């Protein structure tokens, strides 16, 4: 049996720059792992079964679960290694909110790839694992790498940044509200396609990419300048998600007000939402913001977490 911890991520920066021939969007993101982790137990089985057990009612336990797809992909790609070894039982202890913009499903799939490589001794390299991850979902390669990284392409091209500030995120999500990622991107396309770069013009794309690589957020992260990281938070998907979810707009405005009074550095929605986060460089302040957000709304459906920035995506527990 092998136990893994799979961290959630937040997007410090998410810019949509155009359409891709594969139907996805070309993105430029700065992603950060946070220490809010699902626990994944992998237990080898003697039969070729893939069994998923999860304590969260919204998580499917059939072949639609990304963790299930991760096992199928490994079985397909390494038939001679996996046939001798049978199947696997995956128990997911869910701590990462579901449908939240925190890459919970991708983190689970990343943990399964990482764990099966260990369990079945596949000898995959970090790049090999990330390539397999990219076949499962755009965020899986980042979830494998962890820490703080620039992610380009669909989000699957990951450049880890060596230095990043040690901050704390206060995360807030209405448990009963989820946003569909395909819906968020489709709606964005319908409204903003006229602003997309023509990606046939490679020079322009390269120019845009090089700008973010040297951009203000990357500069702020690399200089470990917490105030500048807070000031540079950006997420294009807010433009479509916030107008469609007034409660989330209200949550963001209130969190920003509370954080401003308590030394917070900036407030933004993560990924396709609806989780909103505020950054601070101080754990005590993070706790104060968490308490004040909770007591302001006084709504049992609103879950508020404090999660320190993490330097790893997946960790195997000894
Ligand atoms: O890759 P992943 O399965 O996480 O993507 C979910 C959906 O989000 C895609 O089916 C697509 O509709 C949208 N998406 C996109 N461009 C990206 C990433 C995701 O349009 N770069």
Coordinates of C-alpha atoms and ligand atoms in Angstrom, one line a residue:
X1 CA 0.0 0.0 0.0
X2 CA 1.2 3.5 -0.9
X3 CA -0.1 6.8 0.5
X4 CA 0.3 10.1 -1.4
X5 CA -0.7 13.7 -0.6
X6 CA -1.9 15.7 -3.6
X7 CA -1.9 19.4 -3.2
X8 CA -4.4 21.9 -4.7
X9 CA -3.3 24.8 -6.9
X10 CA -4.3 28.4 -7.3
X11 CA -3.7 30.6 -10.3
X12 CA -1.7 33.7 -9.5
X13 CA -2.1 34.8 -13.1
X14 CA -4.3 33.4 -15.9
X15 CA -4.3 35.1 -19.3
X16 CA -6.2 33.7 -22.3
X17 CA -4.3 34.6 -25.5
X18 CA -6.1 32.8 -28.3
X19 CA -7.7 29.7 -29.8
X20 CA -5.6 26.6 -30.6
X21 CA -6.2 24.2 -33.5
X22 CA -7.0 21.5 -31.0
X23 CA -10.0 23.5 -29.8
X24 CA -8.4 24.5 -26.5
X25 CA -7.2 27.9 -25.5
X26 CA -3.7 29.1 -25.6
X27 CA -2.9 30.3 -22.0
X28 CA -0.2 32.0 -20.0
X29 CA -0.5 31.2 -16.3
X30 CA 1.5 31.4 -13.1
X31 CA 0.4 28.5 -10.9
X32 CA 1.1 27.9 -7.2
X33 CA 0.6 24.7 -5.1
X34 CA -1.1 25.2 -1.8
X35 CA -1.0 22.9 1.2
X36 CA -4.7 21.8 1.0
X37 CA -4.3 18.2 0.1
X38 CA -6.3 15.1 -0.8
X39 CA -4.9 11.8 0.6
X40 CA -4.7 9.0 -2.0
X41 CA -4.1 5.4 -0.9
X42 CA -3.1 2.9 -3.6
X43 CA -3.6 -0.7 -2.8
X44 CA -2.4 -3.3 -5.4
X45 CA -5.1 -5.9 -6.3
X46 CA -4.5 -9.5 -7.6
X47 CA -7.3 -9.1 -10.1
X48 CA -7.2 -6.6 -13.1
X49 CA -9.8 -4.4 -11.4
X50 CA -9.7 -0.6 -11.0
X51 CA -11.7 0.3 -7.9
X52 CA -12.2 3.9 -6.7
X53 CA -13.5 4.7 -3.2
X54 CA -14.1 8.3 -2.2
X55 CA -15.7 9.9 0.8
X56 CA -17.2 12.8 -1.2
X57 CA -20.6 12.2 -2.7
X58 CA -19.9 14.5 -5.8
X59 CA -16.9 12.5 -6.9
X60 CA -17.6 9.8 -9.4
X61 CA -16.1 6.4 -8.7
X62 CA -16.5 5.0 -12.2
X63 CA -14.4 5.3 -15.4
X64 CA -15.2 9.1 -15.6
X65 CA -13.0 9.8 -12.6
X66 CA -9.6 11.2 -13.8
X67 CA -7.8 8.9 -11.3
X68 CA -9.5 5.9 -13.0
X69 CA -8.4 7.3 -16.4
X70 CA -4.8 7.6 -15.1
X71 CA -4.7 3.9 -14.3
X72 CA -6.2 2.9 -17.7
X73 CA -3.7 5.1 -19.4
X74 CA -0.8 3.4 -17.6
X75 CA -2.2 -0.1 -18.2
X76 CA -2.5 0.8 -22.0
X77 CA 0.9 2.3 -22.3
X78 CA 2.8 -0.4 -20.2
X79 CA 0.9 -3.6 -20.9
X80 CA 3.7 -6.0 -20.2
X81 CA 4.5 -4.4 -16.8
X82 CA 1.0 -4.0 -15.6
X83 CA -0.5 -7.3 -16.7
X84 CA 1.7 -9.2 -14.3
X85 CA 0.7 -6.9 -11.5
X86 CA -3.1 -6.8 -11.7
X87 CA -5.3 -3.9 -10.7
X88 CA -5.4 -1.3 -8.0
X89 CA -7.8 0.1 -5.4
X90 CA -7.6 3.9 -5.0
X91 CA -9.1 5.5 -1.9
X92 CA -9.4 9.2 -2.1
X93 CA -9.8 11.2 1.1
X94 CA -11.2 14.5 -0.3
X95 CA -10.1 17.7 1.3
X96 CA -9.8 19.8 -1.8
X97 CA -13.3 21.3 -2.7
X98 CA -14.8 19.8 -5.8
X99 CA -15.6 21.8 -9.0
X100 CA -13.7 24.7 -7.4
X101 CA -10.9 25.8 -9.8
X102 CA -8.3 24.3 -7.5
X103 CA -7.4 21.3 -9.8
X104 CA -8.6 18.7 -7.3
X105 CA -9.4 16.1 -10.0
X106 CA -6.1 16.8 -11.8
X107 CA -4.1 16.5 -8.5
X108 CA -5.7 13.1 -7.9
X109 CA -4.7 11.9 -11.4
X110 CA -1.2 13.2 -10.9
X111 CA -0.9 11.3 -7.6
X112 CA -2.1 8.1 -9.3
X113 CA 0.5 8.4 -12.1
X114 CA 3.2 9.2 -9.6
X115 CA 2.2 6.4 -7.3
X116 CA 1.8 3.7 -10.0
X117 CA 5.2 4.6 -11.3
X118 CA 6.6 3.8 -7.8
X119 CA 4.3 0.8 -7.1
X120 CA 4.8 -0.9 -10.5
X121 CA 8.4 0.3 -10.9
X122 CA 7.8 1.7 -14.4
X123 CA 11.0 3.9 -14.3
X124 CA 9.3 7.0 -15.7
X125 CA 11.2 10.2 -15.7
X126 CA 9.7 13.5 -14.5
X127 CA 9.2 14.5 -18.1
X128 CA 7.7 11.1 -19.0
X129 CA 5.2 11.4 -16.2
X130 CA 4.3 15.0 -17.2
X131 CA 3.7 13.8 -20.8
X132 CA 1.3 11.1 -19.7
X133 CA -0.3 13.7 -17.4
X134 CA -0.9 16.1 -20.3
X135 CA -3.0 13.4 -22.0
X136 CA -5.4 13.3 -19.0
X137 CA -5.8 17.1 -18.4
X138 CA -4.2 20.4 -18.9
X139 CA -3.4 20.9 -15.2
X140 CA -2.0 17.4 -14.5
X141 CA 1.6 18.2 -15.5
X142 CA 1.6 21.2 -13.1
X143 CA 0.1 19.1 -10.3
X144 CA 3.0 16.6 -10.8
X145 CA 5.6 19.4 -10.8
X146 CA 4.2 21.5 -8.0
X147 CA 5.6 24.6 -6.3
X148 CA 5.3 27.8 -8.4
X149 CA 5.5 27.6 -12.2
X150 CA 4.8 29.4 -15.5
X151 CA 2.3 27.2 -17.5
X152 CA 1.8 27.9 -21.2
X153 CA 0.3 26.1 -24.2
X154 CA -3.0 24.5 -22.9
X155 CA -1.4 24.9 -19.5
X156 CA 0.6 21.7 -19.8
X157 CA 3.9 23.2 -20.6
X158 CA 5.4 23.8 -17.2
X159 CA 8.4 25.9 -16.3
X160 CA 9.1 25.7 -12.5
X161 CA 10.3 28.9 -11.0
X162 CA 13.1 28.3 -8.6
X163 CA 12.3 31.1 -6.2
X164 CA 8.9 32.1 -4.9
X165 CA 7.6 33.9 -1.8
X166 CA 6.2 31.9 1.1
X167 CA 2.7 33.2 1.4
X168 CA -0.6 32.0 2.8
X169 CA -3.8 31.8 0.8
X170 CA -7.2 32.2 2.5
X171 CA -9.6 30.3 0.2
X172 CA -13.4 30.6 0.2
X173 CA -15.9 28.5 -1.7
X174 CA -19.6 28.0 -1.5
X175 CA -19.9 24.2 -1.1
X176 CA -23.0 24.0 -3.3
X177 CA -21.7 26.2 -6.1
X178 CA -19.5 24.7 -8.8
X179 CA -18.4 26.1 -12.2
X180 CA -18.0 24.0 -15.3
X181 CA -14.6 24.7 -16.8
X182 CA -15.7 24.0 -20.4
X183 CA -18.6 26.4 -19.8
X184 CA -16.3 29.1 -18.6
X185 CA -14.0 28.8 -21.6
X186 CA -16.9 28.6 -24.1
X187 CA -18.5 31.7 -22.6
X188 CA -15.2 33.5 -22.7
X189 CA -14.8 32.6 -26.4
X190 CA -18.3 33.8 -27.2
X191 CA -17.7 37.2 -25.6
X192 CA -14.0 37.8 -26.2
X193 CA -13.0 36.0 -29.4
X194 CA -12.5 39.3 -31.1
X195 CA -9.6 40.1 -28.7
X196 CA -7.8 36.8 -29.4
X197 CA -4.4 36.9 -31.0
X198 CA -4.0 35.2 -34.4
X199 CA -1.9 32.2 -33.4
X200 CA -0.9 31.6 -37.0
X201 CA 1.3 34.6 -36.5
X202 CA 4.0 32.7 -34.5
X203 CA 6.1 35.8 -33.9
X204 CA 3.3 37.5 -32.1
X205 CA 2.7 34.5 -29.9
X206 CA 6.4 34.2 -29.1
X207 CA 6.5 37.8 -28.3
X208 CA 3.5 37.5 -26.0
X209 CA 5.0 34.5 -24.2
X210 CA 8.3 36.2 -23.8
X211 CA 6.6 39.2 -22.3
X212 CA 5.0 37.0 -19.6
X213 CA 8.2 35.2 -18.9
X214 CA 9.7 38.5 -18.2
X215 CA 6.4 39.9 -17.0
X216 CA 5.6 41.7 -13.8
X217 CA 4.1 38.6 -12.0
X218 CA 7.1 36.4 -12.8
X219 CA 9.4 39.3 -11.7
X220 CA 7.5 39.7 -8.5
X221 CA 7.5 35.9 -7.8
X222 CA 11.2 35.6 -8.6
X223 CA 12.1 38.6 -6.4
X224 CA 9.9 37.0 -3.7
X225 CA 8.2 40.3 -3.4
X226 CA 4.9 39.5 -1.7
X227 CA 3.3 42.9 -2.1
X228 CA 4.0 42.9 -5.9
X229 CA 2.6 39.4 -6.2
X230 CA -0.6 40.6 -4.6
X231 CA -0.8 43.6 -6.8
X232 CA -0.2 41.6 -10.0
X233 CA -2.9 38.9 -9.5
X234 CA -4.9 38.5 -12.7
X235 CA -7.5 36.0 -14.0
X236 CA -9.3 36.6 -17.4
X237 CA -12.0 34.0 -16.5
X238 CA -13.3 36.4 -13.8
X239 CA -14.8 38.4 -16.7
X240 CA -17.3 35.7 -17.5
X241 CA -17.6 33.8 -14.2
X242 CA -18.2 36.7 -11.8
X243 CA -21.2 38.2 -13.8
X244 CA -22.8 34.8 -14.0
X245 CA -22.4 34.2 -10.2
X246 CA -23.4 37.3 -8.2
X247 CA -22.8 35.5 -4.9
X248 CA -19.1 34.9 -5.9
X249 CA -18.8 38.6 -6.9
X250 CA -20.1 39.6 -3.5
X251 CA -17.8 37.1 -1.8
X252 CA -14.8 38.5 -3.7
X253 CA -15.7 42.2 -2.9
X254 CA -16.2 41.4 0.8
X255 CA -13.0 39.3 1.1
X256 CA -11.0 42.1 -0.6
X257 CA -12.5 44.7 1.9
X258 CA -11.7 42.5 4.9
X259 CA -8.2 41.6 3.6
X260 CA -7.4 45.3 2.9
X261 CA -8.0 46.1 6.6
X262 CA -6.0 43.1 7.8
X263 CA -2.8 43.5 5.7
X264 CA -4.0 41.2 2.8
X265 CA -2.0 41.5 -0.4
X266 CA -4.7 40.9 -3.1
X267 CA -7.8 38.9 -3.8
X268 CA -8.7 36.9 -6.9
X269 CA -10.7 34.0 -8.2
X270 CA -8.7 30.8 -8.9
X271 CA -8.9 29.1 -12.4
X272 CA -12.5 28.8 -13.6
X273 CA -13.7 29.4 -10.1
X274 CA -15.7 29.7 -8.0
X275 CA -13.1 29.6 -5.3
X276 CA -11.9 33.1 -4.3
X277 CA -8.6 33.6 -2.5
X278 CA -6.8 36.3 -0.6
X279 CA -3.0 36.3 -0.1
X280 CA -1.1 37.3 3.0
X281 CA 2.4 36.9 4.2
X282 CA 1.4 36.3 7.8
X283 CA -0.3 33.2 9.2
X284 CA -1.9 35.1 12.1
X285 CA -3.4 37.5 9.6
X286 CA -4.6 34.6 7.5
X287 CA -6.4 33.2 10.5
X288 CA -8.0 36.6 11.3
X289 CA -9.2 37.0 7.7
X290 CA -10.6 33.5 7.7
X291 CA -12.6 34.1 10.9
X292 CA -13.9 37.5 9.7
X293 CA -15.0 36.1 6.3
X294 CA -16.8 33.3 8.1
X295 CA -18.5 35.5 10.6
X296 CA -19.4 38.2 8.0
X297 CA -21.4 35.7 5.9
X298 CA -22.4 33.4 8.7
X299 CA -23.4 30.8 6.1
X300 CA -22.7 27.1 6.7
X301 CA -22.5 26.6 2.9
X302 CA -19.4 28.9 2.7
X303 CA -16.2 27.0 3.5
X304 CA -13.1 29.0 4.3
X305 CA -9.6 27.5 4.5
X306 CA -6.1 28.7 5.2
X307 CA -3.5 27.1 3.0
X308 CA 0.3 27.9 3.0
X309 CA 2.1 28.0 -0.4
X310 CA 3.6 24.6 -1.0
X311 CA 6.9 23.6 -2.7
X312 CA 5.6 20.2 -3.9
X313 CA 2.6 18.9 -5.9
X314 CA 2.6 15.2 -4.9
X315 CA 4.4 13.8 -1.9
X316 CA 4.6 10.1 -0.9
X317 CA 4.0 9.6 2.8
X318 CA 6.7 7.4 4.4
Ligands
LIG1 O1 -7.7 20.0 -19.9 P1 -8.9 20.0 -19.1 O2 -9.7 18.7 -19.2 O3 -8.7 20.4 -17.7 O4 -9.9 21.1 -19.7 C1 -11.3 21.1 -19.4 C2 -12.0 22.0 -20.5 O5 -11.6 23.4 -20.3 C3 -11.6 21.7 -21.9 O6 -12.5 20.7 -22.4 C4 -11.8 23.0 -22.6 O7 -13.2 23.2 -22.8 C5 -11.4 24.0 -21.6 N1 -10.0 24.4 -21.7 C6 -9.7 25.3 -22.8 N2 -8.4 25.6 -22.9 C7 -7.4 25.2 -22.0 C8 -7.7 24.4 -21.0 C9 -9.1 24.0 -20.8 O8 -10.5 25.7 -23.6 N3 -6.2 25.6 -22.2

